[in-house]
Amino acid sequence: MYSKKIIIRYSADIVEQPIIYELVKEYDLVFNILKARIFPRREGVIVLELTGTKENFDGGIRFLKERGLKVEPLSKSVCQNPDRCVHCGACTAFCPTGALHFDRETWKVQFDPERCNGCELCVTACAPRAMEINLF
Ligand code: SF4
Ligand code: SF4
């Protein structure tokens, strides 16, 4: 099974169409919504984890793009700014997935984008504002 967290951005003209329903039905994908901001007749954003065969996953992403949605990996919208991070470790106590963790050899805080679920708890935990998240 293949699994990846993605961000889907809707434009106002397609926000009311049942696209996620069609995606799941046509491509046999399991989805887990991590975050969503959808309003009638306005742009919308959904962060979700999609799971299925690699072939169906790729087909599903193609389908979304063909329907006019912008799709990108969640990992592209979350980053740890190396110029600001002082490796204090405060964020590691809040990060629920272990995406932010101490490297036992260097004792520096590492960020693993593949484990991040976009919860944004690290943003308020980080006084130097080193965690940059751009979901909405
Ligand atoms: S809280 Fe901020 S500054 Fe401290 S380790 Fe985490 S990202 Fe770096
Ligand atoms: S957004 Fe959430 S999961 Fe991702 S690094 Fe920050 S606290 Fe961890």
mmCIF file with all atom_site columns, C-alpha atoms and ligand atoms in Angstrom:
data_model
loop_
_atom_site.group_PDB
_atom_site.id
_atom_site.type_symbol
_atom_site.label_atom_id
_atom_site.label_alt_id
_atom_site.label_comp_id
_atom_site.label_asym_id
_atom_site.label_entity_id
_atom_site.label_seq_id
_atom_site.pdbx_PDB_ins_code
_atom_site.Cartn_x
_atom_site.Cartn_y
_atom_site.Cartn_z
_atom_site.occupancy
_atom_site.B_iso_or_equiv
_atom_site.pdbx_formal_charge
_atom_site.auth_seq_id
_atom_site.auth_comp_id
_atom_site.auth_asym_id
_atom_site.auth_atom_id
_atom_site.pdbx_PDB_model_num
ATOM   1   C  CA  . MET A 1 1   ? 0.000   0.000  0.000   1.00 0.00 ? 1   MET A CA  1
ATOM   2   C  CA  . TYR A 1 2   ? 1.108   3.528  -0.772  1.00 0.00 ? 2   TYR A CA  1
ATOM   3   C  CA  . SER A 1 3   ? 0.230   6.447  1.461   1.00 0.00 ? 3   SER A CA  1
ATOM   4   C  CA  . LYS A 1 4   ? 0.926   10.153 1.234   1.00 0.00 ? 4   LYS A CA  1
ATOM   5   C  CA  . LYS A 1 5   ? -0.311  13.362 2.814   1.00 0.00 ? 5   LYS A CA  1
ATOM   6   C  CA  . ILE A 1 6   ? -1.402  15.962 0.304   1.00 0.00 ? 6   ILE A CA  1
ATOM   7   C  CA  . ILE A 1 7   ? -2.965  19.416 0.135   1.00 0.00 ? 7   ILE A CA  1
ATOM   8   C  CA  . ILE A 1 8   ? -5.844  19.987 -2.278  1.00 0.00 ? 8   ILE A CA  1
ATOM   9   C  CA  . ARG A 1 9   ? -6.732  23.581 -3.130  1.00 0.00 ? 9   ARG A CA  1
ATOM   10  C  CA  . TYR A 1 10  ? -10.136 24.290 -4.662  1.00 0.00 ? 10  TYR A CA  1
ATOM   11  C  CA  . SER A 1 11  ? -11.156 27.347 -6.607  1.00 0.00 ? 11  SER A CA  1
ATOM   12  C  CA  . ALA A 1 12  ? -14.504 28.960 -5.790  1.00 0.00 ? 12  ALA A CA  1
ATOM   13  C  CA  . ASP A 1 13  ? -16.229 27.565 -8.910  1.00 0.00 ? 13  ASP A CA  1
ATOM   14  C  CA  . ILE A 1 14  ? -15.649 23.886 -8.041  1.00 0.00 ? 14  ILE A CA  1
ATOM   15  C  CA  . VAL A 1 15  ? -15.752 23.953 -4.249  1.00 0.00 ? 15  VAL A CA  1
ATOM   16  C  CA  . GLU A 1 16  ? -19.291 22.545 -4.120  1.00 0.00 ? 16  GLU A CA  1
ATOM   17  C  CA  . GLN A 1 17  ? -18.664 19.579 -6.428  1.00 0.00 ? 17  GLN A CA  1
ATOM   18  C  CA  . PRO A 1 18  ? -18.422 16.079 -4.814  1.00 0.00 ? 18  PRO A CA  1
ATOM   19  C  CA  . ILE A 1 19  ? -14.880 15.541 -6.055  1.00 0.00 ? 19  ILE A CA  1
ATOM   20  C  CA  . ILE A 1 20  ? -13.552 13.644 -3.031  1.00 0.00 ? 20  ILE A CA  1
ATOM   21  C  CA  . TYR A 1 21  ? -16.475 11.225 -3.316  1.00 0.00 ? 21  TYR A CA  1
ATOM   22  C  CA  . GLU A 1 22  ? -15.651 10.631 -6.994  1.00 0.00 ? 22  GLU A CA  1
ATOM   23  C  CA  . LEU A 1 23  ? -11.963 10.220 -6.177  1.00 0.00 ? 23  LEU A CA  1
ATOM   24  C  CA  . VAL A 1 24  ? -12.618 7.519  -3.578  1.00 0.00 ? 24  VAL A CA  1
ATOM   25  C  CA  . LYS A 1 25  ? -15.202 5.724  -5.692  1.00 0.00 ? 25  LYS A CA  1
ATOM   26  C  CA  . GLU A 1 26  ? -13.236 5.695  -8.945  1.00 0.00 ? 26  GLU A CA  1
ATOM   27  C  CA  . TYR A 1 27  ? -9.770  4.974  -7.545  1.00 0.00 ? 27  TYR A CA  1
ATOM   28  C  CA  . ASP A 1 28  ? -10.524 2.854  -4.476  1.00 0.00 ? 28  ASP A CA  1
ATOM   29  C  CA  . LEU A 1 29  ? -8.523  5.123  -2.178  1.00 0.00 ? 29  LEU A CA  1
ATOM   30  C  CA  . VAL A 1 30  ? -8.892  5.472  1.576   1.00 0.00 ? 30  VAL A CA  1
ATOM   31  C  CA  . PHE A 1 31  ? -8.710  9.030  2.846   1.00 0.00 ? 31  PHE A CA  1
ATOM   32  C  CA  . ASN A 1 32  ? -8.161  10.560 6.246   1.00 0.00 ? 32  ASN A CA  1
ATOM   33  C  CA  . ILE A 1 33  ? -8.919  14.267 6.477   1.00 0.00 ? 33  ILE A CA  1
ATOM   34  C  CA  . LEU A 1 34  ? -6.324  16.013 8.628   1.00 0.00 ? 34  LEU A CA  1
ATOM   35  C  CA  . LYS A 1 35  ? -7.542  19.552 8.132   1.00 0.00 ? 35  LYS A CA  1
ATOM   36  C  CA  . ALA A 1 36  ? -10.088 21.378 6.014   1.00 0.00 ? 36  ALA A CA  1
ATOM   37  C  CA  . ARG A 1 37  ? -11.293 24.875 5.348   1.00 0.00 ? 37  ARG A CA  1
ATOM   38  C  CA  . ILE A 1 38  ? -14.203 24.953 2.925   1.00 0.00 ? 38  ILE A CA  1
ATOM   39  C  CA  . PHE A 1 39  ? -16.780 27.699 2.532   1.00 0.00 ? 39  PHE A CA  1
ATOM   40  C  CA  . PRO A 1 40  ? -19.598 27.953 -0.042  1.00 0.00 ? 40  PRO A CA  1
ATOM   41  C  CA  . ARG A 1 41  ? -18.591 29.896 -3.172  1.00 0.00 ? 41  ARG A CA  1
ATOM   42  C  CA  . ARG A 1 42  ? -15.088 30.578 -1.876  1.00 0.00 ? 42  ARG A CA  1
ATOM   43  C  CA  . GLU A 1 43  ? -11.690 28.966 -2.285  1.00 0.00 ? 43  GLU A CA  1
ATOM   44  C  CA  . GLY A 1 44  ? -11.122 25.900 -0.125  1.00 0.00 ? 44  GLY A CA  1
ATOM   45  C  CA  . VAL A 1 45  ? -8.281  23.772 1.189   1.00 0.00 ? 45  VAL A CA  1
ATOM   46  C  CA  . ILE A 1 46  ? -8.250  20.155 2.364   1.00 0.00 ? 46  ILE A CA  1
ATOM   47  C  CA  . VAL A 1 47  ? -5.252  18.403 3.889   1.00 0.00 ? 47  VAL A CA  1
ATOM   48  C  CA  . LEU A 1 48  ? -5.643  14.662 3.744   1.00 0.00 ? 48  LEU A CA  1
ATOM   49  C  CA  . GLU A 1 49  ? -3.780  11.387 3.764   1.00 0.00 ? 49  GLU A CA  1
ATOM   50  C  CA  . LEU A 1 50  ? -4.564  9.167  0.778   1.00 0.00 ? 50  LEU A CA  1
ATOM   51  C  CA  . THR A 1 51  ? -3.870  5.444  0.861   1.00 0.00 ? 51  THR A CA  1
ATOM   52  C  CA  . GLY A 1 52  ? -4.156  2.829  -1.864  1.00 0.00 ? 52  GLY A CA  1
ATOM   53  C  CA  . THR A 1 53  ? -2.110  1.128  -4.521  1.00 0.00 ? 53  THR A CA  1
ATOM   54  C  CA  . LYS A 1 54  ? 0.544   3.354  -6.125  1.00 0.00 ? 54  LYS A CA  1
ATOM   55  C  CA  . GLU A 1 55  ? -1.226  3.021  -9.471  1.00 0.00 ? 55  GLU A CA  1
ATOM   56  C  CA  . ASN A 1 56  ? -4.570  4.158  -8.024  1.00 0.00 ? 56  ASN A CA  1
ATOM   57  C  CA  . PHE A 1 57  ? -2.885  6.926  -6.036  1.00 0.00 ? 57  PHE A CA  1
ATOM   58  C  CA  . ASP A 1 58  ? -1.205  8.308  -9.159  1.00 0.00 ? 58  ASP A CA  1
ATOM   59  C  CA  . GLY A 1 59  ? -4.440  7.977  -11.123 1.00 0.00 ? 59  GLY A CA  1
ATOM   60  C  CA  . GLY A 1 60  ? -6.332  9.790  -8.377  1.00 0.00 ? 60  GLY A CA  1
ATOM   61  C  CA  . ILE A 1 61  ? -3.862  12.683 -8.350  1.00 0.00 ? 61  ILE A CA  1
ATOM   62  C  CA  . ARG A 1 62  ? -4.156  12.956 -12.145 1.00 0.00 ? 62  ARG A CA  1
ATOM   63  C  CA  . PHE A 1 63  ? -7.952  12.970 -11.821 1.00 0.00 ? 63  PHE A CA  1
ATOM   64  C  CA  . LEU A 1 64  ? -7.839  15.819 -9.278  1.00 0.00 ? 64  LEU A CA  1
ATOM   65  C  CA  . LYS A 1 65  ? -5.546  17.894 -11.469 1.00 0.00 ? 65  LYS A CA  1
ATOM   66  C  CA  . GLU A 1 66  ? -7.682  17.275 -14.542 1.00 0.00 ? 66  GLU A CA  1
ATOM   67  C  CA  . ARG A 1 67  ? -10.673 18.568 -12.578 1.00 0.00 ? 67  ARG A CA  1
ATOM   68  C  CA  . GLY A 1 68  ? -8.799  21.816 -11.994 1.00 0.00 ? 68  GLY A CA  1
ATOM   69  C  CA  . LEU A 1 69  ? -7.645  21.340 -8.410  1.00 0.00 ? 69  LEU A CA  1
ATOM   70  C  CA  . LYS A 1 70  ? -4.179  22.227 -7.245  1.00 0.00 ? 70  LYS A CA  1
ATOM   71  C  CA  . VAL A 1 71  ? -2.539  19.260 -5.540  1.00 0.00 ? 71  VAL A CA  1
ATOM   72  C  CA  . GLU A 1 72  ? 0.807   19.192 -3.787  1.00 0.00 ? 72  GLU A CA  1
ATOM   73  C  CA  . PRO A 1 73  ? 2.520   17.131 -1.101  1.00 0.00 ? 73  PRO A CA  1
ATOM   74  C  CA  . LEU A 1 74  ? 1.957   18.434 2.432   1.00 0.00 ? 74  LEU A CA  1
ATOM   75  C  CA  . SER A 1 75  ? 5.734   18.325 2.898   1.00 0.00 ? 75  SER A CA  1
ATOM   76  C  CA  . LYS A 1 76  ? 6.095   21.254 0.476   1.00 0.00 ? 76  LYS A CA  1
ATOM   77  C  CA  . SER A 1 77  ? 4.131   23.577 2.766   1.00 0.00 ? 77  SER A CA  1
ATOM   78  C  CA  . VAL A 1 78  ? 5.904   22.908 6.072   1.00 0.00 ? 78  VAL A CA  1
ATOM   79  C  CA  . CYS A 1 79  ? 9.528   23.753 6.779   1.00 0.00 ? 79  CYS A CA  1
ATOM   80  C  CA  . GLN A 1 80  ? 11.957  24.378 9.587   1.00 0.00 ? 80  GLN A CA  1
ATOM   81  C  CA  . ASN A 1 81  ? 13.852  27.584 8.873   1.00 0.00 ? 81  ASN A CA  1
ATOM   82  C  CA  . PRO A 1 82  ? 17.519  26.762 9.595   1.00 0.00 ? 82  PRO A CA  1
ATOM   83  C  CA  . ASP A 1 83  ? 18.368  30.435 10.019  1.00 0.00 ? 83  ASP A CA  1
ATOM   84  C  CA  . ARG A 1 84  ? 15.903  30.797 12.873  1.00 0.00 ? 84  ARG A CA  1
ATOM   85  C  CA  . CYS A 1 85  ? 15.988  27.410 14.624  1.00 0.00 ? 85  CYS A CA  1
ATOM   86  C  CA  . VAL A 1 86  ? 18.124  27.449 17.772  1.00 0.00 ? 86  VAL A CA  1
ATOM   87  C  CA  . HIS A 1 87  ? 17.548  23.726 18.483  1.00 0.00 ? 87  HIS A CA  1
ATOM   88  C  CA  . CYS A 1 88  ? 15.984  24.422 21.852  1.00 0.00 ? 88  CYS A CA  1
ATOM   89  C  CA  . GLY A 1 89  ? 13.726  21.353 21.505  1.00 0.00 ? 89  GLY A CA  1
ATOM   90  C  CA  . ALA A 1 90  ? 10.519  23.045 22.694  1.00 0.00 ? 90  ALA A CA  1
ATOM   91  C  CA  . CYS A 1 91  ? 8.641   21.894 19.589  1.00 0.00 ? 91  CYS A CA  1
ATOM   92  C  CA  . THR A 1 92  ? 9.504   18.221 20.141  1.00 0.00 ? 92  THR A CA  1
ATOM   93  C  CA  . ALA A 1 93  ? 7.266   18.130 23.226  1.00 0.00 ? 93  ALA A CA  1
ATOM   94  C  CA  . PHE A 1 94  ? 4.260   19.222 21.152  1.00 0.00 ? 94  PHE A CA  1
ATOM   95  C  CA  . CYS A 1 95  ? 4.802   17.430 17.849  1.00 0.00 ? 95  CYS A CA  1
ATOM   96  C  CA  . PRO A 1 96  ? 2.388   14.447 17.909  1.00 0.00 ? 96  PRO A CA  1
ATOM   97  C  CA  . THR A 1 97  ? 3.984   12.513 15.068  1.00 0.00 ? 97  THR A CA  1
ATOM   98  C  CA  . GLY A 1 98  ? 7.677   12.675 15.892  1.00 0.00 ? 98  GLY A CA  1
ATOM   99  C  CA  . ALA A 1 99  ? 8.314   14.750 12.764  1.00 0.00 ? 99  ALA A CA  1
ATOM   100 C  CA  . LEU A 1 100 ? 10.320  17.091 14.998  1.00 0.00 ? 100 LEU A CA  1
ATOM   101 C  CA  . HIS A 1 101 ? 12.840  15.117 16.980  1.00 0.00 ? 101 HIS A CA  1
ATOM   102 C  CA  . PHE A 1 102 ? 16.351  15.308 18.390  1.00 0.00 ? 102 PHE A CA  1
ATOM   103 C  CA  . ASP A 1 103 ? 19.131  13.724 16.395  1.00 0.00 ? 103 ASP A CA  1
ATOM   104 C  CA  . ARG A 1 104 ? 20.894  11.651 19.055  1.00 0.00 ? 104 ARG A CA  1
ATOM   105 C  CA  . GLU A 1 105 ? 24.313  12.213 17.517  1.00 0.00 ? 105 GLU A CA  1
ATOM   106 C  CA  . THR A 1 106 ? 24.258  15.953 16.910  1.00 0.00 ? 106 THR A CA  1
ATOM   107 C  CA  . TRP A 1 107 ? 21.605  16.929 19.508  1.00 0.00 ? 107 TRP A CA  1
ATOM   108 C  CA  . LYS A 1 108 ? 20.075  19.147 16.890  1.00 0.00 ? 108 LYS A CA  1
ATOM   109 C  CA  . VAL A 1 109 ? 16.350  19.155 16.215  1.00 0.00 ? 109 VAL A CA  1
ATOM   110 C  CA  . GLN A 1 110 ? 15.579  17.522 12.895  1.00 0.00 ? 110 GLN A CA  1
ATOM   111 C  CA  . PHE A 1 111 ? 12.391  17.885 10.877  1.00 0.00 ? 111 PHE A CA  1
ATOM   112 C  CA  . ASP A 1 112 ? 11.064  14.919 8.881   1.00 0.00 ? 112 ASP A CA  1
ATOM   113 C  CA  . PRO A 1 113 ? 8.432   16.325 6.482   1.00 0.00 ? 113 PRO A CA  1
ATOM   114 C  CA  . GLU A 1 114 ? 7.095   12.863 5.632   1.00 0.00 ? 114 GLU A CA  1
ATOM   115 C  CA  . ARG A 1 115 ? 5.920   12.353 9.228   1.00 0.00 ? 115 ARG A CA  1
ATOM   116 C  CA  . CYS A 1 116 ? 4.334   15.802 9.580   1.00 0.00 ? 116 CYS A CA  1
ATOM   117 C  CA  . ASN A 1 117 ? 0.508   15.948 9.632   1.00 0.00 ? 117 ASN A CA  1
ATOM   118 C  CA  . GLY A 1 118 ? 0.244   19.742 9.386   1.00 0.00 ? 118 GLY A CA  1
ATOM   119 C  CA  . CYS A 1 119 ? -1.300  20.176 12.851  1.00 0.00 ? 119 CYS A CA  1
ATOM   120 C  CA  . GLU A 1 120 ? 0.620   23.459 13.377  1.00 0.00 ? 120 GLU A CA  1
ATOM   121 C  CA  . LEU A 1 121 ? 1.223   22.817 17.102  1.00 0.00 ? 121 LEU A CA  1
ATOM   122 C  CA  . CYS A 1 122 ? 4.907   23.553 16.586  1.00 0.00 ? 122 CYS A CA  1
ATOM   123 C  CA  . VAL A 1 123 ? 4.182   27.044 15.305  1.00 0.00 ? 123 VAL A CA  1
ATOM   124 C  CA  . THR A 1 124 ? 2.973   28.370 18.647  1.00 0.00 ? 124 THR A CA  1
ATOM   125 C  CA  . ALA A 1 125 ? 5.560   26.297 20.536  1.00 0.00 ? 125 ALA A CA  1
ATOM   126 C  CA  . CYS A 1 126 ? 8.460   27.898 18.682  1.00 0.00 ? 126 CYS A CA  1
ATOM   127 C  CA  . ALA A 1 127 ? 9.414   31.290 20.105  1.00 0.00 ? 127 ALA A CA  1
ATOM   128 C  CA  . PRO A 1 128 ? 11.946  32.113 17.332  1.00 0.00 ? 128 PRO A CA  1
ATOM   129 C  CA  . ARG A 1 129 ? 9.229   31.394 14.716  1.00 0.00 ? 129 ARG A CA  1
ATOM   130 C  CA  . ALA A 1 130 ? 11.368  28.834 12.930  1.00 0.00 ? 130 ALA A CA  1
ATOM   131 C  CA  . MET A 1 131 ? 8.479   26.591 11.860  1.00 0.00 ? 131 MET A CA  1
ATOM   132 C  CA  . GLU A 1 132 ? 6.886   27.913 8.687   1.00 0.00 ? 132 GLU A CA  1
ATOM   133 C  CA  . ILE A 1 133 ? 3.574   26.403 7.620   1.00 0.00 ? 133 ILE A CA  1
ATOM   134 C  CA  . ASN A 1 134 ? 1.590   27.653 4.699   1.00 0.00 ? 134 ASN A CA  1
ATOM   135 C  CA  . LEU A 1 135 ? -1.618  25.625 4.424   1.00 0.00 ? 135 LEU A CA  1
ATOM   136 C  CA  . PHE A 1 136 ? -4.308  28.272 3.998   1.00 0.00 ? 136 PHE A CA  1
HETATM 137 S  S1  . SF4 B 2 .   ? 11.027  25.194 18.983  1.00 0.00 ? 1   SF4 B S1  1
HETATM 138 FE FE1 . SF4 B 2 .   ? 11.701  26.283 17.120  1.00 0.00 ? 1   SF4 B FE1 1
HETATM 139 S  S2  . SF4 B 2 .   ? 13.772  26.949 17.595  1.00 0.00 ? 1   SF4 B S2  1
HETATM 140 FE FE2 . SF4 B 2 .   ? 13.275  25.362 19.091  1.00 0.00 ? 1   SF4 B FE2 1
HETATM 141 S  S3  . SF4 B 2 .   ? 14.014  23.459 18.123  1.00 0.00 ? 1   SF4 B S3  1
HETATM 142 FE FE3 . SF4 B 2 .   ? 11.882  23.682 17.540  1.00 0.00 ? 1   SF4 B FE3 1
HETATM 143 S  S4  . SF4 B 2 .   ? 11.941  24.691 15.537  1.00 0.00 ? 1   SF4 B S4  1
HETATM 144 FE FE4 . SF4 B 2 .   ? 13.953  25.011 16.495  1.00 0.00 ? 1   SF4 B FE4 1
HETATM 145 S  S1  . SF4 B 2 .   ? 2.885   20.633 12.040  1.00 0.00 ? 2   SF4 B S1  1
HETATM 146 FE FE1 . SF4 B 2 .   ? 2.428   19.184 13.717  1.00 0.00 ? 2   SF4 B FE1 1
HETATM 147 S  S2  . SF4 B 2 .   ? 3.205   17.207 12.980  1.00 0.00 ? 2   SF4 B S2  1
HETATM 148 FE FE2 . SF4 B 2 .   ? 4.133   18.814 11.685  1.00 0.00 ? 2   SF4 B FE2 1
HETATM 149 S  S3  . SF4 B 2 .   ? 6.072   19.261 12.635  1.00 0.00 ? 2   SF4 B S3  1
HETATM 150 FE FE3 . SF4 B 2 .   ? 4.589   20.723 13.470  1.00 0.00 ? 2   SF4 B FE3 1
HETATM 151 S  S4  . SF4 B 2 .   ? 3.835   19.749 15.363  1.00 0.00 ? 2   SF4 B S4  1
HETATM 152 FE FE4 . SF4 B 2 .   ? 4.850   18.156 14.166  1.00 0.00 ? 2   SF4 B FE4 1
#
